Short mmCIF file of C-alpha atoms in Angstrom, two decimals:
data_model
loop_
_atom_site.label_atom_id
_atom_site.label_comp_id
_atom_site.label_asym_id
_atom_site.label_seq_id
_atom_site.Cartn_x
_atom_site.Cartn_y
_atom_site.Cartn_z
CA MET S 976 -0.04 0.04 0.10
CA ASN S 977 1.26 3.52 -0.86
CA THR S 978 1.42 5.20 2.56
CA ALA S 979 2.28 8.63 0.99
CA ALA S 980 -0.83 8.49 -1.02
CA LEU S 981 -3.09 7.92 2.04
CA ASP S 982 -0.87 10.84 3.82
CA ASN S 983 -1.79 12.89 1.07
CA THR S 984 -5.62 11.90 0.80
CA ALA S 985 -5.65 12.36 4.70
CA ALA S 986 -3.74 15.95 4.57
CA ARG S 987 -6.13 17.26 2.05
CA PRO S 988 -9.48 17.70 4.10
CA GLN S 989 -7.36 19.11 6.68
CA ALA S 990 -5.97 21.64 4.27
CA ASP S 991 -9.35 22.44 2.67
CA ALA S 992 -10.84 23.09 6.14
CA ALA S 993 -8.01 25.42 7.23
CA ALA S 994 -8.50 27.18 3.93
CA GLN S 995 -12.17 27.75 4.60
CA GLU S 996 -11.43 28.84 8.10
CA ASP S 997 -8.95 31.34 6.45
CA ALA S 998 -11.45 32.39 4.43
CA ALA S 999 -13.75 33.05 7.09
CA LEU S 1000 -11.37 35.02 9.06
CA PHE S 1001 -10.48 37.36 6.40
CA ARG S 1002 -14.40 38.08 5.34
CA LYS S 1003 -14.36 38.74 9.17
CA ILE S 1004 -11.71 41.44 8.98
CA THR S 1005 -12.94 42.69 5.90
CA TRP S 1006 -16.65 43.23 6.83
CA ARG S 1007 -15.16 45.14 10.06
CA LEU S 1008 -12.55 47.29 8.61
CA MET S 1009 -13.49 48.34 4.80
CA PRO S 1010 -16.95 49.61 5.09
CA LEU S 1011 -15.81 52.67 7.41
CA LEU S 1012 -12.56 53.06 5.19
CA CYS S 1013 -14.29 52.70 1.91
CA ALA S 1014 -16.68 55.68 3.57
CA CYS S 1015 -13.49 57.80 4.52
CA TYR S 1016 -12.23 57.40 1.01
CA VAL S 1017 -15.25 58.82 -0.46
CA LEU S 1018 -15.38 61.87 1.24
CA ASN S 1019 -11.98 62.34 0.90
CA TYR S 1020 -12.37 61.98 -3.03
CA LEU S 1021 -15.37 64.39 -2.58
CA ASP S 1022 -13.59 67.09 -0.53
CA ARG S 1023 -10.59 67.03 -2.92
CA THR S 1024 -12.76 67.07 -6.10
CA ASN S 1025 -15.78 69.00 -5.57
CA VAL S 1026 -13.98 72.00 -6.42
CA GLY S 1027 -14.38 70.44 -10.05
CA TYR S 1028 -18.44 70.92 -9.77
CA ALA S 1029 -18.17 74.15 -7.70
CA GLN S 1030 -16.04 75.72 -10.11
CA LEU S 1031 -19.34 75.54 -12.72
CA GLN S 1032 -20.50 78.48 -10.59
CA MET S 1033 -17.64 79.84 -9.06
CA LYS S 1034 -15.84 80.87 -12.25
CA GLU S 1035 -18.80 83.09 -13.12
CA GLN S 1036 -19.82 84.53 -9.76
CA LEU S 1037 -16.19 85.13 -8.60
CA GLY S 1038 -14.53 85.82 -11.88
CA PHE S 1039 -12.15 83.03 -11.89
CA SER S 1040 -10.55 81.97 -15.19
CA ASP S 1041 -9.56 78.43 -16.31
CA ALA S 1042 -5.97 79.29 -15.53
CA VAL S 1043 -7.02 80.30 -11.90
CA PHE S 1044 -8.97 77.19 -11.54
CA GLY S 1045 -6.47 74.75 -12.87
CA LEU S 1046 -3.64 76.47 -10.42
CA GLY S 1047 -6.23 76.22 -7.66
CA ALA S 1048 -6.94 72.66 -8.25
CA GLY S 1049 -3.48 71.55 -8.70
CA ILE S 1050 -2.01 73.29 -5.97
CA PHE S 1051 -3.38 70.88 -3.53
CA PHE S 1052 -1.04 68.53 -4.56
CA ILE S 1053 1.83 70.43 -3.47
CA GLY S 1054 1.04 70.60 0.31
CA TYR S 1055 -0.17 66.73 -0.31
CA ALA S 1056 3.22 65.63 -1.54
CA VAL S 1057 5.24 67.63 0.77
CA PHE S 1058 3.77 66.01 4.00
CA GLU S 1059 2.66 63.11 2.83
CA ILE S 1060 5.63 61.00 3.73
CA PRO S 1061 6.04 62.67 6.92
CA SER S 1062 2.35 61.86 7.64
CA ASN S 1063 2.61 58.22 6.67
CA LEU S 1064 6.04 57.57 8.94
CA MET S 1065 4.25 59.13 11.67
CA LEU S 1066 1.39 56.76 11.17
CA ALA S 1067 3.59 53.55 11.72
CA LYS S 1068 4.55 54.92 14.98
CA ILE S 1069 1.07 56.42 16.70
CA GLY S 1070 -1.40 54.07 14.65
CA VAL S 1071 -4.09 54.57 12.37
CA ARG S 1072 -6.62 55.76 14.74
CA ALA S 1073 -4.98 58.82 15.74
CA THR S 1074 -3.81 59.51 12.08
CA LEU S 1075 -7.31 59.64 10.97
CA LEU S 1076 -8.74 61.45 13.74
CA ARG S 1077 -5.83 64.21 12.86
CA ILE S 1078 -6.19 63.92 9.21
CA MET S 1079 -10.15 63.81 8.85
CA GLY S 1080 -10.93 66.77 11.35
CA LEU S 1081 -8.25 68.98 9.80
CA TRP S 1082 -9.25 68.57 6.09
CA GLY S 1083 -12.84 68.66 6.58
CA THR S 1084 -12.40 72.00 8.65
CA ALA S 1085 -10.21 73.34 5.72
CA SER S 1086 -12.77 72.17 3.13
CA ALA S 1087 -15.82 73.35 4.61
CA ALA S 1088 -13.95 76.78 4.89
CA MET S 1089 -13.69 76.88 1.22
CA MET S 1090 -17.25 78.27 1.38
CA PHE S 1091 -15.79 81.90 2.47
CA ALA S 1092 -12.95 81.63 -0.29
CA THR S 1093 -13.81 85.22 -2.56
CA THR S 1094 -10.61 85.87 -4.24
CA PRO S 1095 -7.68 83.84 -6.06
CA THR S 1096 -5.43 84.05 -2.81
CA GLN S 1097 -8.07 82.71 -0.41
CA PHE S 1098 -8.52 79.74 -3.03
CA TYR S 1099 -5.17 78.84 -3.45
CA VAL S 1100 -4.50 79.05 0.36
CA LEU S 1101 -7.17 76.89 1.27
CA ARG S 1102 -6.70 74.39 -1.43
CA PHE S 1103 -2.78 74.20 -0.40
CA LEU S 1104 -4.19 73.52 3.32
CA ILE S 1105 -6.31 70.55 2.45
CA GLY S 1106 -3.74 69.32 0.49
CA VAL S 1107 -1.58 69.62 3.86
CA PHE S 1108 -4.08 68.22 5.76
CA GLU S 1109 -5.02 65.00 3.59
CA ALA S 1110 -1.34 64.21 3.08
CA GLY S 1111 -0.83 60.68 4.01
CA PHE S 1112 -4.44 59.29 4.18
CA ALA S 1113 -4.31 56.94 1.03
CA PRO S 1114 -1.02 55.36 1.59
CA GLY S 1115 -1.54 55.01 5.13
CA VAL S 1116 -4.69 53.13 4.79
CA LEU S 1117 -2.82 50.89 1.99
CA PHE S 1118 0.07 50.61 4.77
CA TYR S 1119 -2.72 49.70 7.24
CA LEU S 1120 -4.14 47.18 4.81
CA THR S 1121 -0.27 45.27 5.12
CA LEU S 1122 -1.07 44.60 8.64
CA TRP S 1123 -4.01 42.72 7.86
CA PHE S 1124 -3.85 41.03 4.83
CA PRO S 1125 -1.29 38.66 3.32
CA SER S 1126 -0.33 39.85 -0.04
CA HIS S 1127 -2.09 37.23 -2.06
CA ARG S 1128 -5.36 38.41 -0.58
CA ARG S 1129 -4.23 42.30 -0.54
CA ALA S 1130 -5.20 42.82 -4.27
CA GLN S 1131 -9.29 42.23 -3.34
CA ALA S 1132 -8.59 44.31 -0.20
CA THR S 1133 -6.90 47.21 -2.10
CA ALA S 1134 -9.87 46.72 -4.64
CA LEU S 1135 -12.60 47.44 -1.85
CA PHE S 1136 -10.83 50.16 -0.91
CA PHE S 1137 -10.47 51.70 -4.38
CA MET S 1138 -13.77 50.61 -5.31
CA ALA S 1139 -14.68 53.95 -2.79
CA PHE S 1140 -12.73 55.96 -5.05
CA GLY S 1141 -14.51 54.68 -8.06
CA ALA S 1142 -17.90 54.84 -6.23
CA ALA S 1143 -17.36 58.60 -5.02
CA PRO S 1144 -18.50 59.75 -8.45
CA VAL S 1145 -21.53 58.01 -8.22
CA VAL S 1146 -22.45 60.41 -5.32
CA ALA S 1147 -20.34 63.39 -6.17
CA GLY S 1148 -22.45 64.10 -9.20
CA PRO S 1149 -26.10 63.64 -8.00
CA ILE S 1150 -25.12 65.53 -4.73
CA ALA S 1151 -23.20 68.51 -6.19
CA GLY S 1152 -26.23 68.61 -9.16
CA LEU S 1153 -28.86 68.75 -6.52
CA THR S 1154 -27.10 70.89 -4.12
CA MET S 1155 -25.88 73.65 -6.44
CA THR S 1156 -29.25 73.62 -8.40
CA TYR S 1157 -31.96 73.42 -5.19
CA LEU S 1158 -29.81 75.23 -2.75
CA ASP S 1159 -28.71 77.92 -4.59
CA GLY S 1160 -29.52 81.12 -2.65
CA ALA S 1161 -30.66 79.35 0.59
CA LEU S 1162 -29.66 81.66 3.50
CA SER S 1163 -28.32 83.85 1.27
CA LEU S 1164 -25.38 81.33 0.19
CA HIS S 1165 -24.74 80.34 -3.24
CA GLY S 1166 -25.07 76.65 -4.35
CA TRP S 1167 -21.23 76.22 -4.49
CA GLN S 1168 -20.81 77.17 -0.78
CA TRP S 1169 -23.28 75.05 0.33
CA LEU S 1170 -21.60 72.21 -1.45
CA PHE S 1171 -18.44 72.81 0.33
CA LEU S 1172 -20.05 73.04 3.53
CA LEU S 1173 -22.43 69.73 3.19
CA GLU S 1174 -19.05 67.83 2.09
CA GLY S 1175 -16.55 69.21 4.71
CA ILE S 1176 -18.51 68.46 7.91
CA PRO S 1177 -19.34 64.75 7.34
CA SER S 1178 -15.41 64.27 7.19
CA VAL S 1179 -14.75 65.51 10.79
CA LEU S 1180 -17.69 63.55 12.09
CA LEU S 1181 -16.48 60.04 10.28
CA GLY S 1182 -12.76 60.93 11.74
CA ILE S 1183 -14.19 60.68 15.22
CA ALA S 1184 -16.14 57.14 14.29
CA ALA S 1185 -12.68 56.01 12.79
CA PHE S 1186 -11.04 56.58 16.03
CA ALA S 1187 -13.56 54.91 18.11
CA TRP S 1188 -14.37 51.90 15.45
CA LEU S 1189 -10.83 50.91 14.21
CA SER S 1190 -7.83 49.19 16.08
CA ASN S 1191 -4.30 49.70 15.02
CA GLY S 1192 -3.68 46.16 14.03
CA PRO S 1193 -4.79 42.37 14.75
CA GLY S 1194 -2.96 42.43 17.96
CA GLN S 1195 -5.03 45.27 19.50
CA ALA S 1196 -8.27 43.66 18.09
CA ALA S 1197 -10.79 43.17 20.70
CA TRP S 1198 -13.17 41.53 18.30
CA LEU S 1199 -10.99 38.76 17.34
CA SER S 1200 -10.39 35.61 19.32
CA PRO S 1201 -6.72 34.87 20.70
CA ALA S 1202 -6.63 32.06 18.24
CA GLU S 1203 -7.82 34.10 15.49
CA LYS S 1204 -5.04 36.73 16.64
CA GLN S 1205 -2.37 34.10 16.38
CA ARG S 1206 -3.83 32.89 13.04
CA VAL S 1207 -3.42 36.53 11.49
CA ALA S 1208 0.11 36.96 13.09
CA ARG S 1209 1.37 33.61 11.71
CA LEU S 1210 0.01 34.10 8.17
CA LEU S 1211 1.50 37.50 7.83
CA ALA S 1212 4.59 36.19 9.27
CA ASP S 1213 4.97 33.50 6.78
CA ASP S 1214 3.99 35.96 3.94
CA HIS S 1215 6.51 38.54 5.11
CA ALA S 1216 9.44 35.59 5.45
CA ALA S 1217 8.25 35.03 1.75
CA HIS S 1218 8.66 38.16 0.37
CA ASP S 1219 11.40 39.44 2.25
CA ALA S 1220 13.73 41.51 0.12
CA GLY S 1221 16.80 41.11 1.84
CA GLY S 1222 16.27 43.40 4.67
CA ARG S 1223 15.10 46.57 3.33
CA HIS S 1224 13.82 48.47 6.36
CA THR S 1225 14.44 51.90 6.10
CA PHE S 1226 13.15 55.16 4.11
CA GLY S 1227 16.62 55.68 2.40
CA ALA S 1228 16.54 51.99 1.66
CA ALA S 1229 13.18 52.63 -0.37
CA MET S 1230 14.58 55.50 -1.85
CA ARG S 1231 17.53 53.48 -3.63
CA ASP S 1232 15.11 50.91 -4.54
CA ALA S 1233 14.70 51.02 -8.39
CA ARG S 1234 11.38 49.34 -8.05
CA VAL S 1235 10.08 51.77 -6.29
CA TRP S 1236 10.70 54.53 -8.27
CA LEU S 1237 9.49 52.63 -11.39
CA ILE S 1238 6.02 51.80 -9.71
CA GLY S 1239 5.71 55.35 -8.55
CA PHE S 1240 6.21 56.68 -12.17
CA MET S 1241 3.68 54.24 -13.38
CA SER S 1242 1.29 55.43 -10.89
CA PHE S 1243 2.03 58.84 -12.07
CA LEU S 1244 0.94 58.01 -15.43
CA ILE S 1245 -2.42 56.23 -14.11
CA ILE S 1246 -3.10 59.18 -11.90
CA LEU S 1247 -2.96 61.65 -14.78
CA GLY S 1248 -5.81 60.26 -16.25
CA ILE S 1249 -7.73 60.04 -12.98
CA TYR S 1250 -7.22 63.71 -11.84
CA ALA S 1251 -7.53 65.07 -15.14
CA LEU S 1252 -10.96 63.47 -15.35
CA SER S 1253 -11.79 64.07 -11.97
CA PHE S 1254 -11.33 67.98 -12.16
CA TRP S 1255 -12.27 68.53 -15.93
CA GLN S 1256 -15.02 66.01 -16.81
CA PRO S 1257 -17.90 68.50 -15.46
CA THR S 1258 -16.36 70.91 -17.68
CA ILE S 1259 -16.06 68.55 -20.82
CA LEU S 1260 -19.80 67.35 -20.50
CA LYS S 1261 -20.76 71.05 -19.79
CA SER S 1262 -19.22 72.00 -23.44
CA MET S 1263 -21.77 69.23 -24.92
CA GLY S 1264 -24.78 71.40 -23.88
CA LEU S 1265 -25.43 69.78 -20.46
CA SER S 1266 -27.20 71.12 -17.71
CA VAL S 1267 -25.42 71.34 -14.11
CA LEU S 1268 -27.97 68.67 -12.76
CA GLN S 1269 -27.41 66.59 -16.00
CA ILE S 1270 -24.00 66.78 -15.64
CA GLY S 1271 -24.13 65.33 -12.04
CA PHE S 1272 -26.46 62.45 -13.48
CA TYR S 1273 -24.50 61.69 -16.50
CA ALA S 1274 -21.23 61.45 -14.25
CA VAL S 1275 -22.72 58.15 -12.39
CA ILE S 1276 -22.01 56.03 -15.62
CA PRO S 1277 -18.54 56.00 -15.83
CA ALA S 1278 -18.36 55.68 -11.83
CA VAL S 1279 -20.09 52.69 -11.79
CA ALA S 1280 -18.41 51.04 -14.67
CA GLY S 1281 -15.25 51.61 -12.41
CA ILE S 1282 -16.76 50.15 -9.79
CA ALA S 1283 -17.39 46.94 -11.35
CA ALA S 1284 -13.88 46.90 -12.79
CA ASN S 1285 -12.22 47.20 -9.60
CA ILE S 1286 -14.35 44.20 -7.98
CA VAL S 1287 -14.03 41.72 -10.92
CA VAL S 1288 -10.22 42.60 -12.38
CA GLY S 1289 -8.96 42.65 -8.47
CA ARG S 1290 -10.44 39.29 -7.68
CA HIS S 1291 -9.47 37.87 -11.01
CA SER S 1292 -5.92 38.89 -10.35
CA ASP S 1293 -5.86 37.62 -6.77
CA ARG S 1294 -7.09 34.08 -7.95
CA ARG S 1295 -4.62 33.84 -10.88
CA ARG S 1296 -2.13 35.88 -8.68
CA GLU S 1297 -0.94 37.47 -11.77
CA ARG S 1298 -0.40 41.03 -12.18
CA ARG S 1299 1.37 42.06 -15.17
CA TRP S 1300 -1.19 41.16 -17.79
CA HIS S 1301 -4.05 42.32 -15.81
CA PHE S 1302 -2.43 45.83 -15.17
CA ALA S 1303 -1.39 46.19 -18.68
CA LEU S 1304 -4.66 45.19 -20.59
CA SER S 1305 -6.57 47.43 -18.17
CA ALA S 1306 -4.48 50.77 -19.03
CA VAL S 1307 -4.94 49.92 -22.55
CA ALA S 1308 -8.44 49.77 -22.48
CA GLY S 1309 -8.35 52.99 -20.32
CA ALA S 1310 -6.40 54.59 -23.07
CA ALA S 1311 -8.80 53.44 -25.79
CA GLY S 1312 -11.45 54.98 -23.88
CA LEU S 1313 -10.08 58.41 -23.90
CA ALA S 1314 -8.80 58.43 -27.37
CA LEU S 1315 -12.70 57.24 -28.43
CA THR S 1316 -13.91 60.15 -26.48
CA THR S 1317 -12.44 62.54 -28.72
CA LEU S 1318 -14.41 61.23 -31.47
CA PHE S 1319 -17.89 62.10 -29.98
CA MET S 1320 -17.45 65.44 -28.16
CA HIS S 1321 -20.77 66.59 -29.54
CA GLU S 1322 -22.68 63.49 -28.55
CA PRO S 1323 -23.04 63.34 -24.62
CA LEU S 1324 -24.24 59.71 -24.61
CA ALA S 1325 -21.48 58.05 -26.77
CA ALA S 1326 -19.03 60.54 -24.97
CA VAL S 1327 -19.97 59.21 -21.43
CA LEU S 1328 -20.10 55.52 -22.78
CA CYS S 1329 -16.39 56.19 -23.91
CA LEU S 1330 -15.57 57.78 -20.59
CA ALA S 1331 -16.87 54.63 -18.91
CA LEU S 1332 -14.49 52.64 -20.83
CA ALA S 1333 -11.67 54.97 -19.91
CA SER S 1334 -13.00 54.43 -16.23
CA ILE S 1335 -13.02 50.98 -16.46
CA GLY S 1336 -9.19 50.64 -17.70
CA ILE S 1337 -7.95 53.24 -15.08
CA SER S 1338 -9.86 51.99 -12.17
CA ALA S 1339 -8.93 48.47 -12.81
CA ALA S 1340 -5.00 49.08 -13.40
CA PHE S 1341 -4.67 51.65 -10.35
CA THR S 1342 -6.23 48.57 -8.29
CA VAL S 1343 -3.85 45.89 -9.60
CA LEU S 1344 -1.00 48.20 -9.33
CA TRP S 1345 -1.39 49.07 -5.54
CA SER S 1346 -1.29 45.31 -4.75
CA VAL S 1347 2.45 45.10 -6.14
CA PRO S 1348 4.48 46.86 -3.49
CA GLY S 1349 3.48 44.65 -0.53
CA SER S 1350 4.80 42.07 -2.54
CA PHE S 1351 8.54 42.89 -2.41
CA MET S 1352 8.44 45.24 0.85
CA THR S 1353 8.58 44.19 4.57
CA LYS S 1354 6.35 45.45 6.99
CA ARG S 1355 8.89 48.22 8.20
CA ALA S 1356 9.92 49.53 4.68
CA ALA S 1357 6.20 49.43 3.38
CA ALA S 1358 4.94 52.55 5.33
CA ALA S 1359 8.24 54.17 3.55
CA GLY S 1360 8.11 52.71 0.43
CA ILE S 1361 4.19 53.33 -0.23
CA ALA S 1362 4.59 56.76 0.91
CA LEU S 1363 7.03 57.41 -1.57
CA ILE S 1364 5.20 55.58 -4.47
CA SER S 1365 2.29 57.58 -3.74
CA THR S 1366 3.95 60.74 -3.17
CA ILE S 1367 5.41 60.46 -6.94
CA GLY S 1368 2.15 59.16 -8.34
CA GLY S 1369 0.23 62.11 -6.42
CA SER S 1370 2.28 64.46 -8.19
CA ALA S 1371 0.11 63.83 -11.24
CA GLY S 1372 -2.43 65.75 -9.56
CA LEU S 1373 -0.60 68.76 -9.65
CA VAL S 1374 -0.06 68.22 -13.22
CA ALA S 1375 -2.70 66.85 -14.73
CA PRO S 1376 -5.41 69.94 -13.68
CA MET S 1377 -2.90 72.69 -14.91
CA MET S 1378 -1.78 70.41 -18.09
CA VAL S 1379 -5.51 70.07 -19.40
CA GLY S 1380 -6.20 73.56 -18.56
CA ALA S 1381 -3.15 74.85 -20.56
CA LEU S 1382 -3.86 72.71 -23.58
CA LYS S 1383 -7.43 73.69 -23.68
CA THR S 1384 -6.35 77.28 -23.54
CA MET S 1385 -3.95 76.77 -26.27
CA THR S 1386 -6.21 74.65 -28.73
CA GLY S 1387 -9.67 75.38 -27.71
CA GLY S 1388 -11.02 72.20 -26.60
CA PHE S 1389 -10.02 68.95 -24.90
CA THR S 1390 -8.77 66.83 -27.68
CA ALA S 1391 -5.25 67.15 -27.13
CA SER S 1392 -5.27 67.04 -23.68
CA LEU S 1393 -7.09 63.43 -23.97
CA TYR S 1394 -4.67 61.80 -26.48
CA VAL S 1395 -1.66 62.86 -24.09
CA LEU S 1396 -3.44 60.92 -21.17
CA SER S 1397 -4.28 58.15 -23.40
CA GLY S 1398 -0.46 58.04 -24.36
CA ALA S 1399 0.18 58.13 -20.77
CA LEU S 1400 -1.55 54.79 -20.08
CA VAL S 1401 -0.06 53.06 -23.02
CA LEU S 1402 3.18 54.10 -21.87
CA SER S 1403 2.61 52.60 -18.16
CA ALA S 1404 1.19 49.50 -19.90
CA LEU S 1405 4.92 49.03 -21.59
CA LEU S 1406 6.55 49.66 -18.48
CA MET S 1407 4.79 46.81 -16.65
CA LEU S 1408 5.14 44.39 -19.29
CA VAL S 1409 8.89 45.15 -20.18
CA ALA S 1410 10.59 47.26 -17.76
CA LEU S 1411 9.30 45.91 -14.11
CA PRO S 1412 11.58 43.04 -12.74
CA ASP S 1413 9.83 39.79 -11.39
CA SER S 1414 11.21 40.61 -8.33
CA ALA S 1415 8.72 43.36 -7.95
CA LEU S 1416 5.93 40.92 -8.56
CA GLY S 1417 6.66 38.22 -5.47
CA ARG S 1418 4.67 35.34 -5.78
CA ALA S 1419 2.44 37.11 -8.35
CA ARG S 1420 4.98 36.82 -11.41
CA HIS S 1421 3.99 34.26 -13.85
#
């Protein structure tokens, strides 16, 4: 009798049972963490991009030019970039609870104060301060996820988090359209003033909720049993050991790692499209003859498409443990959507469908890309590396609004900028396929 075969047969049910227990454990963790983190990210998106809708009224009522708006939209990212790495390094020391309370309380207050801006200088200062206060939020949460999820489960968790980024426009458009249409003039306030107020205050309240609800890591989670805490710790330790990149533990090591810079540049190319659309899509739709209210509801279509892509592609990438082609094909799809939009600039429905294809590709590519850093950085290096990648990528938020505004001024339309953004996505796909080394993909390489 073959005893090895018997041993394998006996071990298989045990392995299956352990896999089911692990799946149930991480579902429990997901349901505890992700709803609140996603709600925070929705407000993060609203408070940094609501100026894209507000400017539909602000430019006329305050006399702001496209150049003023483009600089004000972009200057946010100067403050964001300068303070992002210090914020993330501080998070690693003081924990996510205190960090989210600080970040969300301050950004919500500054965002609400935007209702008092009446001059370009005030506009610039408040946008800069919002960037300073928001710095570290998204990379901080991404680092936080590395404390809970092994790398082979992280793309799905990341997809859920970025789903909020995609879901935000679903509510952003209708909220902005309804607020600016029906509250315009209420209590002697303009519609755009109400928009800043009603989207700023909830961030403060949710920061308080995050402090009360979240724990800084599995070891401090009172809602996990001792056995569950030990299981998470063991899985994470095994995962870190498997992906330990030779003891890279410091910010200096992250600065010297070419993989970090390459992923940061790829993130920059993707985020160019994200923020160009976030700030200028309302203006693109307005140029097609749509009202503010119509713009708000048309914007839902690309947002819903992006959410679906986040979930489906992130889950499939995790299941196949493959990143390269999931990213590259998504980026090319996004490029095709942006390029096709230029053919339908006078047909709103067709243009929105093309923008939906762009949203599908950009959202999926962004999700898959952010599942990569944890595959080659250890826990201590992850805070610095993720912050550096996010800072490099986030600088696209400064470039994109001003670039699109400048090209619009030079050419009289959006066609040139859409082609530039499309080219950036194609370049990111090529870099993933030919430049990123296998060592950056850990177990995800195929």
